[in-house]
Short mmCIF file of C-alpha atoms in Angstrom, two decimals:
data_model
loop_
_atom_site.label_atom_id
_atom_site.label_comp_id
_atom_site.label_asym_id
_atom_site.label_seq_id
_atom_site.Cartn_x
_atom_site.Cartn_y
_atom_site.Cartn_z
CA MET R 27 14.72 -26.56 7.61
CA THR R 28 17.52 -24.04 8.12
CA ALA R 29 17.30 -20.87 6.04
CA THR R 30 20.34 -19.15 4.54
CA LEU R 31 20.30 -15.40 5.01
CA THR R 32 22.29 -13.24 2.63
CA PRO R 33 22.96 -9.85 4.24
CA GLY R 34 21.15 -7.23 2.20
CA LYS R 35 18.62 -9.71 0.81
CA ALA R 36 16.57 -11.01 3.74
CA ASP R 37 12.84 -11.14 2.99
CA PRO R 38 9.87 -10.46 5.33
CA THR R 39 8.57 -14.04 5.11
CA THR R 40 11.81 -15.49 6.46
CA LEU R 41 12.05 -12.80 9.13
CA ARG R 42 8.49 -13.57 10.28
CA ARG R 43 9.33 -17.24 10.60
CA ILE R 44 12.52 -16.45 12.51
CA ALA R 45 10.65 -14.25 14.97
CA ARG R 46 7.47 -16.27 15.39
CA GLU R 47 8.41 -19.85 14.59
CA LYS R 48 12.04 -19.91 15.78
CA GLN R 49 13.18 -20.59 12.22
CA SER R 50 16.89 -21.48 12.34
CA PHE R 51 19.23 -19.79 9.89
CA GLU R 52 22.80 -19.55 8.70
CA ILE R 53 24.56 -16.51 7.32
CA ASP R 54 25.83 -16.75 3.77
CA PRO R 55 29.57 -17.41 4.29
CA ALA R 56 30.41 -15.24 1.27
CA CYS R 57 29.91 -12.13 3.43
CA ARG R 58 32.89 -12.99 5.66
CA ALA R 59 35.43 -11.47 3.25
CA GLY R 60 33.74 -8.07 3.35
CA VAL R 61 33.59 -8.09 7.14
CA ASP R 62 37.28 -8.95 7.40
CA ALA R 63 38.25 -6.29 4.83
CA ALA R 64 36.41 -3.57 6.77
CA ARG R 65 38.06 -4.67 10.00
CA LYS R 66 41.47 -4.42 8.36
CA VAL R 67 40.78 -0.77 7.54
CA VAL R 68 40.10 -0.13 11.24
CA GLU R 69 43.29 -1.94 12.26
CA ASP R 70 45.31 0.03 9.72
CA ILE R 71 44.01 3.33 11.09
CA LEU R 72 44.88 2.26 14.60
CA GLY R 73 48.37 1.39 13.38
CA LYS R 74 48.78 4.87 11.90
CA ASP R 75 47.51 6.50 15.09
CA GLU R 76 45.07 8.67 13.16
CA ALA R 77 42.19 10.35 14.99
CA VAL R 78 38.93 8.97 13.55
CA TYR R 79 35.47 9.40 15.07
CA GLY R 80 34.06 6.24 16.56
CA ILE R 81 37.40 4.47 16.68
CA ASN R 82 39.64 6.47 18.99
CA THR R 83 37.50 9.44 20.00
CA GLY R 84 34.67 10.11 22.39
CA PHE R 85 31.07 10.06 21.17
CA GLY R 86 28.33 12.55 20.45
CA GLU R 87 29.18 15.91 22.01
CA LEU R 88 32.45 14.35 23.26
CA ALA R 89 33.63 13.44 19.76
CA ARG R 90 36.50 15.93 19.97
CA VAL R 91 38.13 14.06 22.84
CA ARG R 92 41.00 11.81 21.65
CA ILE R 93 41.32 8.43 23.41
CA PRO R 94 44.77 6.78 23.72
CA ARG R 95 45.14 3.31 22.20
CA ASP R 96 45.64 1.54 25.52
CA LYS R 97 42.20 2.83 26.61
CA LEU R 98 40.22 1.75 23.55
CA ALA R 99 38.91 -1.52 25.00
CA GLU R 100 37.88 0.34 28.14
CA LEU R 101 36.22 2.97 25.95
CA GLN R 102 34.05 0.34 24.27
CA ARG R 103 33.05 -1.24 27.58
CA ASN R 104 32.29 2.14 29.14
CA LEU R 105 30.19 3.05 26.12
CA ILE R 106 28.03 -0.05 26.51
CA LEU R 107 27.64 0.31 30.27
CA SER R 108 26.87 4.03 30.27
CA HIS R 109 24.30 3.75 27.49
CA ALA R 110 22.37 0.88 29.10
CA THR R 111 19.76 3.20 30.60
CA GLY R 112 16.54 1.51 29.50
CA THR R 113 13.50 1.27 31.71
CA GLY R 114 10.14 -0.45 31.82
CA GLU R 115 9.17 -4.02 31.02
CA VAL R 116 11.46 -6.11 28.83
CA LEU R 117 10.84 -6.93 25.19
CA GLY R 118 9.30 -10.29 24.34
CA ASP R 119 11.40 -13.23 23.21
CA LYS R 120 10.14 -13.08 19.62
CA THR R 121 11.18 -9.47 19.29
CA VAL R 122 14.61 -10.09 20.84
CA ARG R 123 15.24 -12.96 18.42
CA LEU R 124 14.40 -10.61 15.58
CA ILE R 125 16.68 -7.89 16.97
CA LEU R 126 19.57 -10.35 17.13
CA THR R 127 18.89 -11.40 13.55
CA LEU R 128 18.72 -7.84 12.25
CA LYS R 129 21.92 -6.89 14.09
CA ILE R 130 23.69 -9.86 12.53
CA LEU R 131 22.43 -8.89 9.08
CA GLY R 132 23.55 -5.28 9.47
CA LEU R 133 27.04 -6.04 10.77
CA ALA R 134 27.55 -8.79 8.20
CA ARG R 135 27.12 -6.31 5.36
CA GLY R 136 30.77 -5.41 5.91
CA PHE R 137 30.54 -1.67 6.55
CA SER R 138 30.79 -1.63 10.35
CA GLY R 139 34.42 -2.57 10.95
CA VAL R 140 33.77 -5.24 13.58
CA ARG R 141 35.56 -8.56 13.91
CA TRP R 142 33.76 -11.66 12.72
CA ALA R 143 33.85 -12.78 16.36
CA VAL R 144 31.17 -10.22 17.22
CA ILE R 145 28.81 -11.54 14.54
CA ASP R 146 29.57 -15.10 15.56
CA ARG R 147 28.72 -14.35 19.20
CA LEU R 148 25.40 -12.76 18.24
CA LYS R 149 24.63 -15.87 16.20
CA LYS R 150 25.51 -18.10 19.15
CA PHE R 151 23.13 -16.13 21.33
CA PHE R 152 20.38 -16.84 18.80
CA ASP R 153 21.27 -20.51 18.42
CA TYR R 154 21.63 -21.12 22.16
CA ASP R 155 18.34 -19.34 22.92
CA LEU R 156 20.32 -16.89 25.04
CA LEU R 157 18.21 -13.74 24.87
CA PRO R 158 19.25 -10.38 26.35
CA GLN R 159 16.60 -8.78 28.55
CA ILE R 160 16.03 -5.43 26.86
CA PRO R 161 13.83 -2.76 28.50
CA VAL R 162 11.17 -1.40 26.18
CA LYS R 163 11.67 2.29 26.94
CA GLY R 164 14.59 4.65 26.54
CA SER R 165 15.15 5.21 22.81
CA VAL R 166 14.24 8.27 20.76
CA GLY R 167 15.18 6.59 17.48
CA ALA R 168 18.45 8.47 16.86
CA SER R 169 21.44 7.97 17.18
CA GLY R 170 19.94 4.61 16.61
CA ASP R 171 18.32 2.65 19.41
CA LEU R 172 21.17 3.44 21.79
CA ALA R 173 19.77 2.41 25.17
CA PRO R 174 18.05 -0.85 24.18
CA LEU R 175 20.95 -1.97 22.00
CA ALA R 176 23.33 -1.16 24.86
CA HIS R 177 21.44 -3.71 26.96
CA LEU R 178 22.06 -6.22 24.17
CA GLY R 179 25.74 -5.22 24.26
CA CYS R 180 25.82 -5.68 28.04
CA ALA R 181 24.71 -9.29 27.63
CA LEU R 182 27.55 -9.91 25.18
CA ILE R 183 30.14 -8.71 27.69
CA GLY R 184 28.55 -10.67 30.55
CA VAL R 185 26.63 -7.86 32.27
CA GLY R 186 22.93 -7.51 33.01
CA ARG R 187 20.09 -10.00 32.73
CA VAL R 188 19.28 -12.56 30.05
CA LYS R 189 16.89 -15.41 29.47
CA TYR R 190 18.68 -18.68 28.76
CA ARG R 191 16.53 -21.47 27.39
CA GLY R 192 13.48 -19.91 28.97
CA TYR R 193 14.99 -19.15 32.41
CA GLU R 194 15.96 -15.66 33.50
CA MET R 195 19.40 -15.28 35.06
CA SER R 196 22.46 -13.06 35.09
CA ALA R 197 24.38 -12.77 31.84
CA ALA R 198 27.52 -14.00 33.62
CA ARG R 199 25.79 -17.19 34.75
CA ALA R 200 24.27 -17.76 31.31
CA HIS R 201 27.74 -17.55 29.75
CA GLU R 202 28.97 -20.19 32.15
CA ARG R 203 26.06 -22.53 31.48
CA ALA R 204 26.42 -22.07 27.71
CA GLY R 205 30.17 -22.67 27.82
CA LEU R 206 31.00 -19.18 26.58
CA GLU R 207 33.39 -16.48 27.71
CA PRO R 208 32.08 -12.91 27.82
CA LEU R 209 33.13 -11.00 24.73
CA VAL R 210 35.88 -8.39 25.06
CA LEU R 211 35.03 -5.61 22.63
CA GLU R 212 37.74 -3.94 20.61
CA ALA R 213 37.92 -0.59 18.85
CA LYS R 214 34.76 0.46 16.99
CA GLU R 215 32.75 -2.60 18.10
CA GLY R 216 30.78 -1.12 21.00
CA LEU R 217 29.66 1.78 18.85
CA ALA R 218 28.69 -0.54 15.99
CA LEU R 219 26.56 -2.58 18.38
CA ILE R 220 24.57 0.29 19.88
CA ASN R 221 24.28 2.46 16.76
CA GLY R 222 21.51 1.18 14.55
CA THR R 223 17.76 0.94 14.07
CA GLN R 224 17.40 -2.77 14.79
CA VAL R 225 15.13 -2.44 17.85
CA SER R 226 12.66 -0.03 16.24
CA THR R 227 12.75 -2.05 13.01
CA ALA R 228 12.12 -5.34 14.84
CA LEU R 229 9.19 -3.79 16.70
CA ALA R 230 7.80 -2.35 13.47
CA LEU R 231 8.15 -5.69 11.69
CA GLN R 232 6.28 -7.36 14.54
CA GLY R 233 3.62 -4.69 14.09
CA LEU R 234 3.47 -5.45 10.37
CA PHE R 235 3.10 -9.20 10.92
CA ALA R 236 0.30 -8.58 13.43
CA ALA R 237 -1.40 -6.05 11.15
CA GLU R 238 -1.47 -8.63 8.36
CA ASN R 239 -3.29 -11.04 10.68
CA ILE R 240 -5.76 -8.32 11.64
CA PHE R 241 -6.34 -7.28 8.03
CA SER R 242 -7.02 -10.79 6.72
CA ALA R 243 -9.33 -11.60 9.65
CA ALA R 244 -11.22 -8.33 9.11
CA LEU R 245 -11.90 -9.24 5.48
CA VAL R 246 -13.42 -12.55 6.58
CA ALA R 247 -15.40 -10.87 9.36
CA GLY R 248 -16.62 -8.19 6.95
CA ALA R 249 -17.81 -10.77 4.44
CA LEU R 250 -19.63 -12.68 7.20
CA THR R 251 -21.31 -9.50 8.40
CA THR R 252 -22.36 -8.60 4.86
CA ASP R 253 -24.07 -11.97 4.51
CA ALA R 254 -25.59 -11.84 7.99
CA ILE R 255 -27.33 -8.49 7.35
CA LEU R 256 -28.49 -9.60 3.88
CA GLY R 257 -26.06 -7.16 2.32
CA SER R 258 -25.22 -6.96 -1.36
CA ASP R 259 -22.01 -8.08 -3.01
CA THR R 260 -22.66 -5.82 -6.02
CA PRO R 261 -20.34 -3.11 -4.58
CA PHE R 262 -17.54 -5.69 -4.84
CA ASP R 263 -17.95 -6.01 -8.63
CA PRO R 264 -14.45 -5.70 -10.13
CA ARG R 265 -15.56 -3.22 -12.78
CA ILE R 266 -16.24 -0.59 -10.13
CA HIS R 267 -12.75 -0.86 -8.68
CA GLU R 268 -10.88 -1.13 -11.95
CA ALA R 269 -12.51 2.16 -12.95
CA ARG R 270 -10.80 3.81 -10.00
CA GLY R 271 -7.53 1.92 -10.35
CA GLN R 272 -6.33 1.75 -6.74
CA GLY R 273 -4.43 -1.53 -6.39
CA GLY R 274 -5.30 -2.34 -2.80
CA GLN R 275 -8.96 -1.56 -3.42
CA ILE R 276 -9.07 -3.88 -6.44
CA ASP R 277 -7.53 -6.70 -4.40
CA ALA R 278 -9.79 -6.18 -1.38
CA ALA R 279 -12.90 -6.19 -3.56
CA ALA R 280 -11.80 -9.39 -5.29
CA ALA R 281 -11.22 -11.05 -1.92
CA LEU R 282 -14.64 -10.04 -0.58
CA LYS R 283 -16.36 -11.16 -3.78
CA SER R 284 -14.58 -14.51 -3.63
CA LEU R 285 -15.36 -15.02 0.06
CA MET R 286 -19.09 -14.61 -0.58
CA ALA R 287 -19.26 -16.62 -3.81
CA GLY R 288 -21.90 -19.33 -3.69
CA SER R 289 -23.75 -18.04 -0.64
CA GLU R 290 -27.34 -19.32 -0.40
CA ILE R 291 -28.10 -16.35 1.86
CA ARG R 292 -27.02 -13.93 -0.87
CA LEU R 293 -29.09 -15.72 -3.50
CA SER R 294 -32.16 -15.59 -1.24
CA HIS R 295 -32.46 -11.80 -1.46
CA GLU R 296 -31.14 -10.93 -4.91
CA ASP R 297 -34.44 -9.29 -5.82
CA CYS R 298 -35.02 -7.44 -2.53
CA ASP R 299 -35.97 -3.75 -2.48
CA ARG R 300 -32.93 -2.57 -0.50
CA ILE R 301 -31.08 -0.06 -2.67
CA GLN R 302 -27.83 0.51 -0.80
CA ASP R 303 -26.02 -0.79 2.27
CA PRO R 304 -24.32 1.49 4.83
CA TYR R 305 -20.77 2.56 4.06
CA SER R 306 -19.25 0.09 6.55
CA ILE R 307 -20.52 -2.65 4.20
CA ARG R 308 -20.56 -0.98 0.78
CA CYS R 309 -17.21 0.81 1.06
CA GLN R 310 -15.20 -2.07 2.50
CA PRO R 311 -13.02 -2.34 -0.65
CA GLN R 312 -12.23 1.37 -0.59
CA VAL R 313 -11.31 1.51 3.11
CA MET R 314 -9.66 -1.89 3.40
CA GLY R 315 -7.88 -1.38 0.10
CA ALA R 316 -6.34 1.88 1.28
CA CYS R 317 -5.22 0.11 4.46
CA LEU R 318 -3.72 -2.70 2.38
CA ASP R 319 -1.78 -0.16 0.34
CA ALA R 320 -0.49 1.33 3.60
CA LEU R 321 0.63 -2.12 4.81
CA ARG R 322 2.41 -2.80 1.55
CA HIS R 323 4.17 0.56 1.61
CA ALA R 324 5.29 0.04 5.19
CA ALA R 325 6.50 -3.47 4.34
CA THR R 326 8.66 -2.13 1.52
CA ILE R 327 10.30 0.41 3.83
CA LEU R 328 10.82 -2.12 6.62
CA GLU R 329 12.26 -4.77 4.34
CA THR R 330 14.83 -2.25 3.16
CA GLU R 331 15.62 -1.22 6.73
CA ALA R 332 15.91 -4.83 7.89
CA ASN R 333 18.71 -5.23 5.37
CA ALA R 334 20.26 -1.83 5.99
CA VAL R 335 23.54 -0.70 7.46
CA SER R 336 22.40 1.79 10.07
CA ASP R 337 25.37 2.31 12.39
CA ASN R 338 27.97 5.07 12.22
CA PRO R 339 30.66 5.75 11.11
CA LEU R 340 30.80 3.41 8.12
CA VAL R 341 33.87 1.69 6.74
CA PHE R 342 34.34 1.55 2.97
CA ALA R 343 37.03 -1.05 2.55
CA LYS R 344 37.48 -0.65 -1.20
CA GLU R 345 38.46 3.00 -0.80
CA GLY R 346 40.04 2.53 2.62
CA GLU R 347 37.87 5.31 4.04
CA ILE R 348 35.71 5.77 7.11
CA LEU R 349 32.84 8.20 6.71
CA SER R 350 30.56 9.65 9.36
CA GLY R 351 26.93 10.17 8.43
CA GLY R 352 23.50 9.58 9.93
CA ASN R 353 22.07 6.24 8.86
CA PHE R 354 21.15 5.66 12.51
CA HIS R 355 18.30 8.19 12.16
CA ALA R 356 15.19 6.01 12.12
CA GLU R 357 12.80 8.41 10.36
CA PRO R 358 11.89 5.80 7.70
CA VAL R 359 10.89 3.36 10.45
CA ALA R 360 8.94 6.05 12.32
CA LEU R 361 6.91 7.04 9.28
CA ALA R 362 6.30 3.42 8.27
CA SER R 363 5.13 2.66 11.81
CA ASP R 364 2.78 5.62 11.72
CA HIS R 365 1.31 4.30 8.47
CA LEU R 366 0.77 0.92 10.13
CA ALA R 367 -0.87 2.60 13.10
CA LEU R 368 -3.31 4.46 10.87
CA ALA R 369 -4.18 1.25 9.01
CA LEU R 370 -4.74 -0.68 12.25
CA ALA R 371 -6.97 2.09 13.58
CA GLU R 372 -9.05 2.25 10.40
CA VAL R 373 -9.51 -1.50 10.07
CA GLY R 374 -10.72 -1.60 13.68
CA ALA R 375 -12.92 1.47 13.28
CA LEU R 376 -14.69 -0.01 10.25
CA ALA R 377 -15.23 -3.31 12.06
CA GLU R 378 -16.72 -1.52 15.08
CA ARG R 379 -19.27 0.13 12.77
CA ARG R 380 -20.22 -3.25 11.35
CA ILE R 381 -20.77 -4.62 14.86
CA ALA R 382 -23.04 -1.64 15.58
CA LEU R 383 -24.93 -2.43 12.38
CA LEU R 384 -25.36 -6.10 13.30
CA ILE R 385 -26.92 -5.38 16.70
CA ASP R 386 -29.29 -2.69 15.38
CA LYS R 387 -32.54 -4.49 14.50
CA ASN R 388 -33.72 -1.57 12.36
CA LEU R 389 -30.75 -1.85 10.02
CA SER R 390 -29.80 -5.52 10.16
CA ASN R 391 -33.26 -7.14 10.22
CA LEU R 392 -31.89 -9.35 12.97
CA PRO R 393 -33.08 -9.63 16.58
CA ALA R 394 -31.97 -6.71 18.72
CA PHE R 395 -28.48 -7.30 20.07
CA LEU R 396 -28.43 -10.68 18.28
CA VAL R 397 -30.25 -12.63 20.96
CA LYS R 398 -33.68 -14.13 21.52
CA GLU R 399 -35.82 -12.84 24.37
CA GLY R 400 -34.24 -9.41 24.41
CA GLY R 401 -34.68 -7.71 27.75
CA LEU R 402 -34.24 -10.94 29.63
CA ASN R 403 -31.00 -11.30 27.63
CA SER R 404 -28.65 -8.46 26.69
CA GLY R 405 -26.82 -10.41 24.00
CA PHE R 406 -24.08 -8.44 22.25
CA MET R 407 -24.98 -5.08 23.79
CA ILE R 408 -21.88 -4.68 25.94
CA ALA R 409 -19.62 -6.64 23.62
CA HIS R 410 -20.19 -3.75 21.22
CA VAL R 411 -19.39 -1.27 23.99
CA THR R 412 -16.05 -3.04 24.44
CA ALA R 413 -15.40 -2.80 20.70
CA ALA R 414 -16.21 0.91 20.79
CA ALA R 415 -13.84 1.44 23.72
CA LEU R 416 -11.02 -0.35 21.88
CA ALA R 417 -11.64 1.59 18.67
CA SER R 418 -11.60 4.86 20.58
CA GLU R 419 -8.33 3.99 22.29
CA ASN R 420 -6.79 3.25 18.90
CA LYS R 421 -7.68 6.73 17.72
CA SER R 422 -5.41 8.23 20.38
CA LEU R 423 -2.66 5.68 19.78
CA ALA R 424 -2.74 6.38 16.04
CA HIS R 425 -1.51 9.96 16.52
CA PRO R 426 1.73 10.15 14.51
CA ALA R 427 4.76 9.65 16.74
CA SER R 428 7.11 10.88 14.02
CA VAL R 429 5.92 14.47 14.34
CA ASP R 430 7.46 14.69 17.81
CA SER R 431 11.12 15.43 18.48
CA LEU R 432 13.14 16.42 21.54
CA PRO R 433 16.81 17.38 21.15
CA THR R 434 19.35 15.35 23.10
CA SER R 435 23.11 15.18 23.71
CA ALA R 436 23.53 18.91 24.33
CA ASN R 437 21.71 19.71 21.06
CA GLN R 438 24.16 17.67 18.97
CA GLU R 439 21.28 15.31 18.28
CA ASP R 440 18.76 18.08 17.70
CA HIS R 441 16.16 16.16 15.70
CA VAL R 442 15.12 12.60 16.50
CA SER R 443 12.57 10.22 15.00
CA MET R 444 10.75 8.68 17.98
CA ALA R 445 10.66 5.52 15.86
CA THR R 446 10.96 3.14 18.78
CA PHE R 447 7.78 4.36 20.42
CA ALA R 448 6.10 4.65 17.01
CA ALA R 449 6.77 0.94 16.49
CA ARG R 450 6.25 -0.19 20.08
CA ARG R 451 2.72 1.24 20.35
CA LEU R 452 1.68 -1.01 17.45
CA SER R 453 1.52 -3.89 19.91
CA ASP R 454 -1.22 -2.18 21.94
CA MET R 455 -3.07 -1.22 18.76
CA HIS R 456 -2.88 -4.79 17.51
CA ALA R 457 -4.35 -6.07 20.77
CA ASN R 458 -7.21 -3.58 20.50
CA SER R 459 -7.96 -4.35 16.87
CA SER R 460 -7.74 -8.08 17.52
CA GLY R 461 -10.42 -7.66 20.17
CA ILE R 462 -12.67 -5.69 17.82
CA ILE R 463 -12.35 -8.19 14.97
CA GLY R 464 -12.84 -11.08 17.38
CA ILE R 465 -16.09 -9.55 18.58
CA GLU R 466 -17.23 -9.00 15.00
CA LEU R 467 -16.52 -12.62 14.11
CA LEU R 468 -18.72 -13.72 17.02
CA ALA R 469 -21.47 -11.24 16.18
CA ALA R 470 -21.48 -12.10 12.48
CA ALA R 471 -21.52 -15.82 13.24
CA GLN R 472 -24.49 -15.23 15.55
CA GLY R 473 -26.23 -13.27 12.80
CA ILE R 474 -25.76 -16.16 10.36
CA GLU R 475 -27.43 -18.47 12.91
CA PHE R 476 -30.63 -16.47 12.47
CA ARG R 477 -30.52 -17.06 8.69
CA ARG R 478 -30.58 -20.85 9.01
CA PRO R 479 -31.33 -23.18 7.33
CA LEU R 480 -29.75 -21.10 4.56
CA LYS R 481 -26.00 -21.40 4.28
CA SER R 482 -23.35 -18.84 3.58
CA SER R 483 -20.63 -19.49 1.00
CA PRO R 484 -18.50 -22.64 1.22
CA VAL R 485 -15.48 -20.61 2.32
CA LEU R 486 -17.38 -18.72 4.99
CA GLU R 487 -19.10 -21.87 6.23
CA THR R 488 -15.63 -23.34 6.82
CA GLU R 489 -14.71 -20.29 8.89
CA LEU R 490 -18.02 -20.45 10.76
CA ALA R 491 -17.28 -24.06 11.65
CA ALA R 492 -13.88 -23.02 13.03
CA ILE R 493 -15.58 -20.39 15.19
CA ARG R 494 -18.15 -22.88 16.41
CA GLU R 495 -15.40 -25.29 17.43
CA GLN R 496 -14.39 -22.66 19.96
CA VAL R 497 -17.62 -20.80 20.75
CA LYS R 498 -21.17 -22.16 20.68
CA PRO R 499 -24.13 -20.02 19.53
CA TYR R 500 -25.84 -17.67 22.00
CA ASP R 501 -29.23 -19.01 23.05
CA GLN R 502 -29.13 -16.96 26.23
CA ASP R 503 -26.70 -14.77 28.13
CA ARG R 504 -23.56 -16.37 29.53
CA PHE R 505 -20.07 -15.39 30.70
CA PHE R 506 -18.89 -13.53 27.60
CA ALA R 507 -15.20 -12.75 28.16
CA PRO R 508 -13.87 -16.27 27.43
CA ASP R 509 -15.64 -16.24 24.06
CA ILE R 510 -13.96 -12.99 23.09
CA ALA R 511 -10.60 -14.42 24.15
CA ALA R 512 -11.22 -17.49 21.98
CA ALA R 513 -12.15 -15.36 18.99
CA ARG R 514 -9.07 -13.18 19.49
CA ALA R 515 -6.94 -16.31 19.48
CA LEU R 516 -8.36 -17.19 16.07
CA VAL R 517 -7.51 -13.73 14.76
CA ASP R 518 -3.99 -13.82 16.17
CA SER R 519 -3.33 -17.35 14.95
CA GLY R 520 -2.96 -16.10 11.39
CA ARG R 521 -5.39 -18.71 10.01
CA TYR R 522 -7.18 -16.09 7.92
CA ARG R 523 -4.00 -15.27 5.97
CA ALA R 524 -4.48 -18.46 3.96
CA THR R 525 -8.22 -17.84 3.59
CA VAL R 526 -7.66 -14.58 1.68
CA ASP R 527 -4.34 -15.51 0.07
CA GLY R 528 -5.80 -16.08 -3.39
CA HIS R 529 -6.42 -12.34 -3.80
CA ILE R 530 -4.49 -10.63 -1.02
CA HIS R 531 -0.77 -11.23 -1.31
CA LEU R 532 0.46 -10.20 2.12
CA PRO R 533 4.02 -8.85 2.27
CA SER R 534 5.26 -11.57 4.66
CA GLY R 535 3.32 -14.40 2.99
CA THR R 536 0.92 -16.91 4.47
#
């Protein structure tokens, strides 16, 4: 089914499906009038031969240089070519599709002064699966994502490399195969393309979608671990969390309580003499709830930014004015990305502690390292070491990127956001946290095996069965890495979103 996107009103669920499921979309045709009206303002200014930044001047420190009208097309082309200075690997296809979508949404708001032909060409790129190859490095997050978006602009004018229907080739060749002519940019259009926060926002949204998968999987893994160690679900009693009043905490506790409901294992030790569980079990609602609040806050910021007009200058057709400001500064995206990074690090750190608990026979009342014949078999000993290594790496990656700034453009751009790196590093953090949660799922499932013939809750037994479809129990040591990869695939599949959906309403849905 094709979605209809209204510029200014796109929601995270639709954007996730566009990025990850190749959801097709159309732009609400009602926005065309606003785009045309803004373009008319630009044409009128050109007709009056007025000097206006971004239309007939240089850029940045060169803004005082007036450009004659017969050089304006060359100015736009030069701008794109000179700013295409990215380096490193290229962004993944899912992220590029999202960048194209966000750029379309921003330009279609009708404040950028571009022709409809520019928006239409971006949409054709999306529809034809013609994806610009955009290097991951080179943006400081102000004035927008200049270098990466310039590589997108290069593809539009037939320069650089693209991927067309899965095959990499020159942009010129891809135009020929798609039956398109390279776009000739007119006044204001090159600047509108490269000014904007679409790359950092797309990366941050991808980080959000991944963090939601991690979060939901960690709740399931945490509930499994609690049952495996004969932990108590009393700390998940809603009265405790309502007394504090933190929304995320209340929801996380409700999810954990629901996941464990009906567990035979829990009923088997209701009258045991254990007074309290370690914090990694008992305080799951408090820690996970705070992380959930961070995800929700970041999602609110990123949804706004996904619908934002973030280029410069802006055209206000109703008043016939063009105003220069700084919406390209990606500080909101940088701070939201830092919040996501902290949440990812904490979710992983808590899970690593639960793995350590599971393998410790003195605390878990399970065989040492979750394996029979310890000594002959090492069991989960080094799997935990891997989890610890990943958690430690996340601590370094979680350092706020937004606190850094280096002035550029001869000190004209004297404070920048570093939003692009802030968002880009979320991919590495997601991979680390996915590995940690995957290992915990395996360890908790192994712990449950030692509680048989008792069963866990119906919900958790369903999830155990899904794990066992991929990974058999550990009777003795075997090649471990493929099992971790299989568990990571379960985490990254997003299957656990639906498992916790009754209590955890994730920002981008199930």
